[in-house]
Every structure is written in structure tokens, then in C-alpha cells.
PDB file of C-alpha atoms and ligand atoms in Angstrom:
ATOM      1  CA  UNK G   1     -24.214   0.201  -8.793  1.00  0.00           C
ATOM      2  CA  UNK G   2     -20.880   1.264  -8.569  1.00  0.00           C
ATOM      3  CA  UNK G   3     -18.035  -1.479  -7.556  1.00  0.00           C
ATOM      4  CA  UNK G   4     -15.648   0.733  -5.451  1.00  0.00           C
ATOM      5  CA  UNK G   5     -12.518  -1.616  -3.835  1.00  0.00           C
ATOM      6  CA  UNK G   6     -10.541  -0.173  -1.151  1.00  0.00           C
ATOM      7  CA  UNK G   7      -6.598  -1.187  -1.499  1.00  0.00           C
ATOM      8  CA  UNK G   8      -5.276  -0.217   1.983  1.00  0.00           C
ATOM      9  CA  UNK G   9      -1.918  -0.417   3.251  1.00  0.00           C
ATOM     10  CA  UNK G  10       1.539   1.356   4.953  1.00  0.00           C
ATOM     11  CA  UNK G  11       2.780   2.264   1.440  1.00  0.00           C
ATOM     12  CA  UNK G  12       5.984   3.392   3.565  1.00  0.00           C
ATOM     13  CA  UNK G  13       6.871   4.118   0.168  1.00  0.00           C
ATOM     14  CA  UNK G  14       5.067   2.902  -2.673  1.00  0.00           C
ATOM     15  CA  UNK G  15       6.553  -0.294  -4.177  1.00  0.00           C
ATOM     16  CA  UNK G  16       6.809  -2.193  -7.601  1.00  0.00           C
ATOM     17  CA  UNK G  17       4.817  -4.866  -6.239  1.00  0.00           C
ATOM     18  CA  UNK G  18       2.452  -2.480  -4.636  1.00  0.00           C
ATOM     19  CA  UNK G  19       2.071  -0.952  -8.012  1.00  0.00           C
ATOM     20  CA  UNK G  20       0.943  -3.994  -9.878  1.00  0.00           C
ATOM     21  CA  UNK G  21      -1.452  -4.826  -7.350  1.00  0.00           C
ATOM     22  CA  UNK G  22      -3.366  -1.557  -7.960  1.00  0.00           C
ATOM     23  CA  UNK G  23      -3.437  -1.797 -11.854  1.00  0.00           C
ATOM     24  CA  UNK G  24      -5.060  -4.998 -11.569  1.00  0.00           C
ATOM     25  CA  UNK G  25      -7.279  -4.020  -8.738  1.00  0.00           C
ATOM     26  CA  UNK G  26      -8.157  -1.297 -11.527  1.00  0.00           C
ATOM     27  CA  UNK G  27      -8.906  -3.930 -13.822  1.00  0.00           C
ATOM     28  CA  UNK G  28     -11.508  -5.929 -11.740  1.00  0.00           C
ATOM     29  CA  UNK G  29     -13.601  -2.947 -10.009  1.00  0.00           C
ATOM     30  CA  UNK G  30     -15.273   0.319 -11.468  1.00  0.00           C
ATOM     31  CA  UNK G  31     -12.896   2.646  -8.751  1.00  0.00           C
ATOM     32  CA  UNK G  32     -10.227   1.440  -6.592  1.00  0.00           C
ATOM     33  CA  UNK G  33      -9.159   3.898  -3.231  1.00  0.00           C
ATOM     34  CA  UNK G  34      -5.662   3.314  -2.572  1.00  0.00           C
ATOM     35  CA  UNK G  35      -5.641   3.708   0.769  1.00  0.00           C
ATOM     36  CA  UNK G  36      -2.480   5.002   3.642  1.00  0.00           C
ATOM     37  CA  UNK G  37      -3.804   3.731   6.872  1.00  0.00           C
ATOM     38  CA  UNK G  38      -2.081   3.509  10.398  1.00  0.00           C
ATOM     39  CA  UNK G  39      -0.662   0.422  11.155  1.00  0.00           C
ATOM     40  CA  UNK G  40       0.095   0.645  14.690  1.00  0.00           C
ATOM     41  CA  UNK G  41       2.419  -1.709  14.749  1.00  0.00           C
ATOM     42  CA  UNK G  42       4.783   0.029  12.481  1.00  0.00           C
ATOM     43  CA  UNK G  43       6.378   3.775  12.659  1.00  0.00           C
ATOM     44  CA  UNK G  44       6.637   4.865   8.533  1.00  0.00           C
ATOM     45  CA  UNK G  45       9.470   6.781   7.973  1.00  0.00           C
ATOM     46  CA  UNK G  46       7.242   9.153   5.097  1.00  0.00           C
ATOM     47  CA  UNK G  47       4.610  10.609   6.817  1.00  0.00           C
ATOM     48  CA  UNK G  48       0.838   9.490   5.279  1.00  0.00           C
ATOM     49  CA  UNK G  49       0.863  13.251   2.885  1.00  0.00           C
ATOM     50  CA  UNK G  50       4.619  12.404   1.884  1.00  0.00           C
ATOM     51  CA  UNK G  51       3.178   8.350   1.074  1.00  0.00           C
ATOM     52  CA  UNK G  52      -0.466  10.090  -0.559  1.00  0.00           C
ATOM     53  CA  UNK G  53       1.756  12.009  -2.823  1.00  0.00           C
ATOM     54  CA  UNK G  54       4.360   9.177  -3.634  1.00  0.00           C
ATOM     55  CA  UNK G  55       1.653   7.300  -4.596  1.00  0.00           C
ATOM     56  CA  UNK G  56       0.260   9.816  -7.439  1.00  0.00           C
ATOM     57  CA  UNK G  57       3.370  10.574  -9.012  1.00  0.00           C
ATOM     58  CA  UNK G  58       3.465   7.064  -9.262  1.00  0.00           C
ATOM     59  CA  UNK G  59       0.493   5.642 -10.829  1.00  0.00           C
ATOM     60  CA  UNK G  60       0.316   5.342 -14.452  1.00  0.00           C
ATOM     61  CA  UNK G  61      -2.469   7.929 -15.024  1.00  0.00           C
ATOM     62  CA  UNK G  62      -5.233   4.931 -14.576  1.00  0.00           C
ATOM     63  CA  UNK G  63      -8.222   7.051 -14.105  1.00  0.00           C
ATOM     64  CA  UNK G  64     -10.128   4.830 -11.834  1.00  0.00           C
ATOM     65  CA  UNK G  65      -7.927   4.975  -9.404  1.00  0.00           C
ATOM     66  CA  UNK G  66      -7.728   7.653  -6.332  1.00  0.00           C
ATOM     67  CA  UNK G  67      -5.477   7.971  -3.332  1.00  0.00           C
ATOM     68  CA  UNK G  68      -6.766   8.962   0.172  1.00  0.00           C
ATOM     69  CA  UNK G  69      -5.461   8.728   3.991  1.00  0.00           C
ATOM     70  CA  UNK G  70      -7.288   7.449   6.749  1.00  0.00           C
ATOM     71  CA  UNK G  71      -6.183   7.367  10.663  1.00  0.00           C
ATOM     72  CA  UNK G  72      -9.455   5.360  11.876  1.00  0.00           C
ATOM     73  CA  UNK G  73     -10.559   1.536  11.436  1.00  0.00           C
ATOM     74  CA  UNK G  74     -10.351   0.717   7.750  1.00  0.00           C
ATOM     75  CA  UNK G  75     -14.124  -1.185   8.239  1.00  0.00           C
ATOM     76  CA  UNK G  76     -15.565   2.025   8.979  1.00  0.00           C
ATOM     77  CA  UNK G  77     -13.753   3.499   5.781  1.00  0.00           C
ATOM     78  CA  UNK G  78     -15.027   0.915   3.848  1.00  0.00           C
ATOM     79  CA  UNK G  79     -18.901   1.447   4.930  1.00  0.00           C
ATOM     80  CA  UNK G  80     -18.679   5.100   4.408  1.00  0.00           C
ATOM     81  CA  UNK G  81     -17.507   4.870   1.330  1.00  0.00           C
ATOM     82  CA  UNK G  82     -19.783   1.731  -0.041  1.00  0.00           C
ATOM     83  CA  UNK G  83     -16.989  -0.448  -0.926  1.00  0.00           C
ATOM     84  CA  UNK G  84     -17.082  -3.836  -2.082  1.00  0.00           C
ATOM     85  CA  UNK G  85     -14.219  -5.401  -1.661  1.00  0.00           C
ATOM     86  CA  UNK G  86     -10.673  -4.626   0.318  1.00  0.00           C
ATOM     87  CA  UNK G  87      -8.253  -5.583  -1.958  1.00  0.00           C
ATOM     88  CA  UNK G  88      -4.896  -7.156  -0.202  1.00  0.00           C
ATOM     89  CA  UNK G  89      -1.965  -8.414  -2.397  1.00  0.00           C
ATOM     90  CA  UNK G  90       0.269 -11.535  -1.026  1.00  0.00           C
ATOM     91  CA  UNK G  91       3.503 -12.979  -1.165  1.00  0.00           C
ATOM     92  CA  UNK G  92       4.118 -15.672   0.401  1.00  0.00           C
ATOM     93  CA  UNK G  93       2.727 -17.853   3.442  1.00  0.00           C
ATOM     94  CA  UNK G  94       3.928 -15.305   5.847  1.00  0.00           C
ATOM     95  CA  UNK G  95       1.558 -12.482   4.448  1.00  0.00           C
ATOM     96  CA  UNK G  96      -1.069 -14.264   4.501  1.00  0.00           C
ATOM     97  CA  UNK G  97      -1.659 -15.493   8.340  1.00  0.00           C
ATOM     98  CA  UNK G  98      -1.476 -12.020   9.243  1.00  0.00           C
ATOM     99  CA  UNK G  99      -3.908 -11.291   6.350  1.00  0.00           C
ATOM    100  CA  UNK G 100      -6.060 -13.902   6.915  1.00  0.00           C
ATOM    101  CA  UNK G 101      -6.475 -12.966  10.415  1.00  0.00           C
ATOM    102  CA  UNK G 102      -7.133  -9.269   9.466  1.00  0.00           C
ATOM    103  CA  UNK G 103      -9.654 -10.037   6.664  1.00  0.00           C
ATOM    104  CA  UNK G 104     -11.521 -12.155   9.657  1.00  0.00           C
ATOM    105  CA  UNK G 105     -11.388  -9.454  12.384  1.00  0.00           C
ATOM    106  CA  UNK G 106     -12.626  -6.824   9.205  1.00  0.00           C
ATOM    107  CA  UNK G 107     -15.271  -8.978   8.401  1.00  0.00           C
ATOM    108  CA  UNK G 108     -16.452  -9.058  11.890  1.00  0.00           C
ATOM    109  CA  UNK G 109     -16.384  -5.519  11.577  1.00  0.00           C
ATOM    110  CA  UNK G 110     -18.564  -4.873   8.311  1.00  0.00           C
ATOM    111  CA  UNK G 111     -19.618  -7.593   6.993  1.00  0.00           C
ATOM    112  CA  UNK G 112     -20.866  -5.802   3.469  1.00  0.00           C
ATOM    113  CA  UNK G 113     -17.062  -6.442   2.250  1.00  0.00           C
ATOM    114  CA  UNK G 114     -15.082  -9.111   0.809  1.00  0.00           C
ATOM    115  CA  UNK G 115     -11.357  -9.412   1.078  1.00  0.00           C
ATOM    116  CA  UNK G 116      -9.588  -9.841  -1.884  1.00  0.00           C
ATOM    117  CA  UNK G 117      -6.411 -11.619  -2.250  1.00  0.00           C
ATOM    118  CA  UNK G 118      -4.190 -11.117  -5.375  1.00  0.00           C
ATOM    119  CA  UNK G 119      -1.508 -13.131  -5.540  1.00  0.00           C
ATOM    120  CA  UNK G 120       2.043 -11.105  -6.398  1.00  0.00           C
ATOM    121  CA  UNK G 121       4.013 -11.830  -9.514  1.00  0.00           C
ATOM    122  CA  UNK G 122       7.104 -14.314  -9.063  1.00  0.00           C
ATOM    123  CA  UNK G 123       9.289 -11.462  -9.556  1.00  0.00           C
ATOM    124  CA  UNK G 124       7.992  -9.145  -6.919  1.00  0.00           C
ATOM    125  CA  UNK G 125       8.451 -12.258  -3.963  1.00  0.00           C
ATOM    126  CA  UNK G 126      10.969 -10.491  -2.614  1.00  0.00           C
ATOM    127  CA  UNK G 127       9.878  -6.824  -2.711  1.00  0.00           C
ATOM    128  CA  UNK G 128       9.084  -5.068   0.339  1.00  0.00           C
ATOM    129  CA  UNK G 129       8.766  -1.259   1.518  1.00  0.00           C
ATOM    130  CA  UNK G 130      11.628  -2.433   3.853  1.00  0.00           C
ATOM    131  CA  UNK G 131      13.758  -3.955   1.547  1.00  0.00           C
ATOM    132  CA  UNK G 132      13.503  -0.602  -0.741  1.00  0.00           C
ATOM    133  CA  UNK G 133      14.082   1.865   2.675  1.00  0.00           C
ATOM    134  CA  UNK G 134      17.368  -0.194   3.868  1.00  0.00           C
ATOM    135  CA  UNK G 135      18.343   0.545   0.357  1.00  0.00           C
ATOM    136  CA  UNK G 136      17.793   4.092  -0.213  1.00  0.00           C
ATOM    137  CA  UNK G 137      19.436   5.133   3.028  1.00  0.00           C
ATOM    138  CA  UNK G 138      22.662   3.296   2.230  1.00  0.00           C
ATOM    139  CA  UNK G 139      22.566   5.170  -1.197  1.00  0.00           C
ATOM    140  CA  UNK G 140      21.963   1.615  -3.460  1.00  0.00           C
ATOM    141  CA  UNK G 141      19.801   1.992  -6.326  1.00  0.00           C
ATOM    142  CA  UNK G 142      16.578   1.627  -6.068  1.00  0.00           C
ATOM    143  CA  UNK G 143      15.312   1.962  -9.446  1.00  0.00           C
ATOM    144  CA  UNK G 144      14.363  -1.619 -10.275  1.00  0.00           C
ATOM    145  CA  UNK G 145      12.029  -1.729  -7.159  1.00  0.00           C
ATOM    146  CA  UNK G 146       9.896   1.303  -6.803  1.00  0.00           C
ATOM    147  CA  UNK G 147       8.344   3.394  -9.790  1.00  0.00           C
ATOM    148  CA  UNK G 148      11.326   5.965 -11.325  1.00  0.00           C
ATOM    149  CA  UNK G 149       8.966   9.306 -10.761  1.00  0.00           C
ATOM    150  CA  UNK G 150       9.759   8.009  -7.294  1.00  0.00           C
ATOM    151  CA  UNK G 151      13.093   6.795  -6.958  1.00  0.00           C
ATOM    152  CA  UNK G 152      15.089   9.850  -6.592  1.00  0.00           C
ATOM    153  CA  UNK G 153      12.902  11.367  -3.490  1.00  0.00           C
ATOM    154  CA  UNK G 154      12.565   8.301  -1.867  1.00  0.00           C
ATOM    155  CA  UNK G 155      16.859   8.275  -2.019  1.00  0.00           C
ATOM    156  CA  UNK G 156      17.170  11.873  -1.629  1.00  0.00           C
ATOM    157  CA  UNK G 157      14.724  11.697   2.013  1.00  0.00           C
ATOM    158  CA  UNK G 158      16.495   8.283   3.056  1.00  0.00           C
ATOM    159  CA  UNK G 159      20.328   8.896   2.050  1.00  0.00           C
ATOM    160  CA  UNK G 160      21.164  12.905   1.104  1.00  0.00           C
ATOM    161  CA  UNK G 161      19.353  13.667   4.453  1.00  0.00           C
ATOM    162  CA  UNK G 162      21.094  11.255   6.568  1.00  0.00           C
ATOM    163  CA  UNK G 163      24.432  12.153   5.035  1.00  0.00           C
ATOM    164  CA  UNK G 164      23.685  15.353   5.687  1.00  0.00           C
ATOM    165  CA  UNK G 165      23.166  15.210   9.580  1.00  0.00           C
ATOM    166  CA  UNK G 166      27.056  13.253   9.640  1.00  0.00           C
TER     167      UNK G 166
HETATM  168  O1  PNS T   1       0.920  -2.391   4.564  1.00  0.00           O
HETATM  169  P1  PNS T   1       0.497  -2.954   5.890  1.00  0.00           P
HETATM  170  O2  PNS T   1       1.224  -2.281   7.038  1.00  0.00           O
HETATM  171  O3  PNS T   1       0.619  -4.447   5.942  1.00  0.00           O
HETATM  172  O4  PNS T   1      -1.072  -2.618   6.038  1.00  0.00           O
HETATM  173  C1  PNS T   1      -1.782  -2.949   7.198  1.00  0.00           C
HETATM  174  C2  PNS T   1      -2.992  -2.006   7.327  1.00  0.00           C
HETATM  175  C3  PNS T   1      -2.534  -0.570   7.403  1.00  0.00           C
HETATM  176  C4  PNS T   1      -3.904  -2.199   6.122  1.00  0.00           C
HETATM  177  C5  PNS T   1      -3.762  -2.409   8.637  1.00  0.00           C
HETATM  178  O5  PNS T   1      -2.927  -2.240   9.740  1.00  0.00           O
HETATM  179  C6  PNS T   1      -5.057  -1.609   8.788  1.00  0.00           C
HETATM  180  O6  PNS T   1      -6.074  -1.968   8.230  1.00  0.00           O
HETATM  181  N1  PNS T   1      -5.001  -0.475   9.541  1.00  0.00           N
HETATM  182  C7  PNS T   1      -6.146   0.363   9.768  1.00  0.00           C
HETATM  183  C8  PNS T   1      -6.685   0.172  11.193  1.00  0.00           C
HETATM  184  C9  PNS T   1      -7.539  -1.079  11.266  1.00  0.00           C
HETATM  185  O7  PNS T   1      -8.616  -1.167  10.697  1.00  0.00           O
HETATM  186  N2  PNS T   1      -7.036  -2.091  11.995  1.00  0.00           N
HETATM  187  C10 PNS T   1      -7.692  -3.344  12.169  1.00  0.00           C
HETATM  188  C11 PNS T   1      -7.290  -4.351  11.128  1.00  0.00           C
HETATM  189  S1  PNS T   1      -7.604  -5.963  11.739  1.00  0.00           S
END
């Protein structure tokens, strides 16, 4: 049978870091769903089509790979869809009590699924979609942090828009 993982997330945009989790999600399961979902503790700036299509211009053509949006619980995604696994990446302790907690309360929910944790490479610590958004709308470059297909809407949305409106 198929091994579909589920990689769910704000992607409010698309990072470096959440890049590299992907690809190797890629690596370990037969078809990966990046997935936006509503975090209702956050408001995204990109709405979840402007995130969907950030997301394919910025994946490396893997061809296991697809990108969907979701509004409901992510453990009813993940039984609909037969998944195996919900793949999380972490950074540092402070990810992972919140994502300990969630893979818990998910588990609860469907218990078919395994969280996943990858770990994030040493040089993507400090990347966040934050980090990239307080960038772009101060016009800094962002091109070391989020995919280059990307960089130039993400700073065009954030900055030219804002300057704009002055
Ligand atoms: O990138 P984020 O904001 O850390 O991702 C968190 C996200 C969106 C994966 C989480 O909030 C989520 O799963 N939302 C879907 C709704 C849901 O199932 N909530 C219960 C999780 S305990």
C-alpha cells in the first residue's frame, strides 16, 4: 500500500527550512501532501491560495510531492486521505512542546497516524516565516531565506504594497 505523509503547516510564506523538510519527507514516503491549514492562533498575511501557489513555484519539481489547503481538523484530513504519518519539522526546544502537545491531541484524534519529527539543519535554526515577513516589508533581502522563484512576490506583497499605501 501506498505510504502517503501529510506535511501540514501556516507556510505564511514558504521558507528555506520549510523547503528541506519536504524534500526529505519526499525521500522517506511514496507521496507527501504539503498541507496550508488554519492555525487559529495566527492571522497569515498570504491568504491559503496565495501560500498553495508559493509553495509550487517553489518546490524543486519532486514529483511525489502535492500541495493542498484544508480549513477543518488536520486528523480528519489525514483519515480521508489514508495517511501514514504527519510529518512536523523542529528547531529547537520551543517547537517542540507545542508539537509534542499537538502530535498527542492528533493522536487522540486518529490514531492510524504517526507524527514525524525531522529535525532542521543547523543552518535553518533561525529561520522562521516571521523572520522572512519582518524582512520583506522593510525591503531587506530575502533571498538567502526563502526559495528565489519566491523571493520577489513575497517582497513585492510585503514592501512595494506597503510603500505604496504611504
Ligand atoms: O506552521 P504552524 O502554524 O506551526 O502549523 C500549525 C498547524 C496549522 C499545523 C496546526 O495549527 C493545525 O494542525 N491546524 C489544523 C487544525 C487542527 O487540526 N488543530 C488541532 C491541532 S492539535
Amino acid at each position: 500500500m501506498e505510504r502517503i505523509a501529510v506535511c501540514p503547516g501556516s507556510f505564511d510564506p514558504v521558507t528555506l527550512g520549510h523547503i528541506d523538510i519536504i524534500t526529505r519527507a519526499a525521500a522517506l514516503f511514496d507521496r507527501v501532501i504539503v498541507l496550508v491549514s488554519k492555525n487559529v492562533d495566527k492571522h497569515p498575511v498570504f491568504t491559503a491560495e496565495e501560500r498553495v501557489g508559493l509553495i509550487k513555484k517553489a518546490l524543486p519539481g519532486i514529483k511525489n510531492v502535492a500541495v493542498e489547503s484544508f480549513d477543518g481538523l488536520l486528523a480528519d484530513y489525514v483519515r480521508e486521505k489514508k495517511a501514514c504519518a504527519i510529518v512536523k519539522g523542529i528547531r529547537a526546544m520551543t517547537d517542540f512542546e507545542n508539537e509534542f502537545q499537538m502530535a498527542l491531541v492528533n493522536r487522540k484524534l486518529y490514531g492510524e497516524a504517526e507524527t514525524v519529527f525531522l529535525v532542521a539543519r543547523s543552518e535553518n535554526m533561525y529561520l522562521s516565516s516571521s523572520v522572512v515577513r519582518q524582512i520583506a516589508s522593510f525591503g531587506g533581502d530575502i533571498e538567502s531565506f526563502v526559495p528565489k522563484e519566491i523571493a520577489g512576490i513575497i517582497t513585492e506583497r510585503l514592501y512595494k504594497n506597503q510603500e505604496a499605501e504611504k
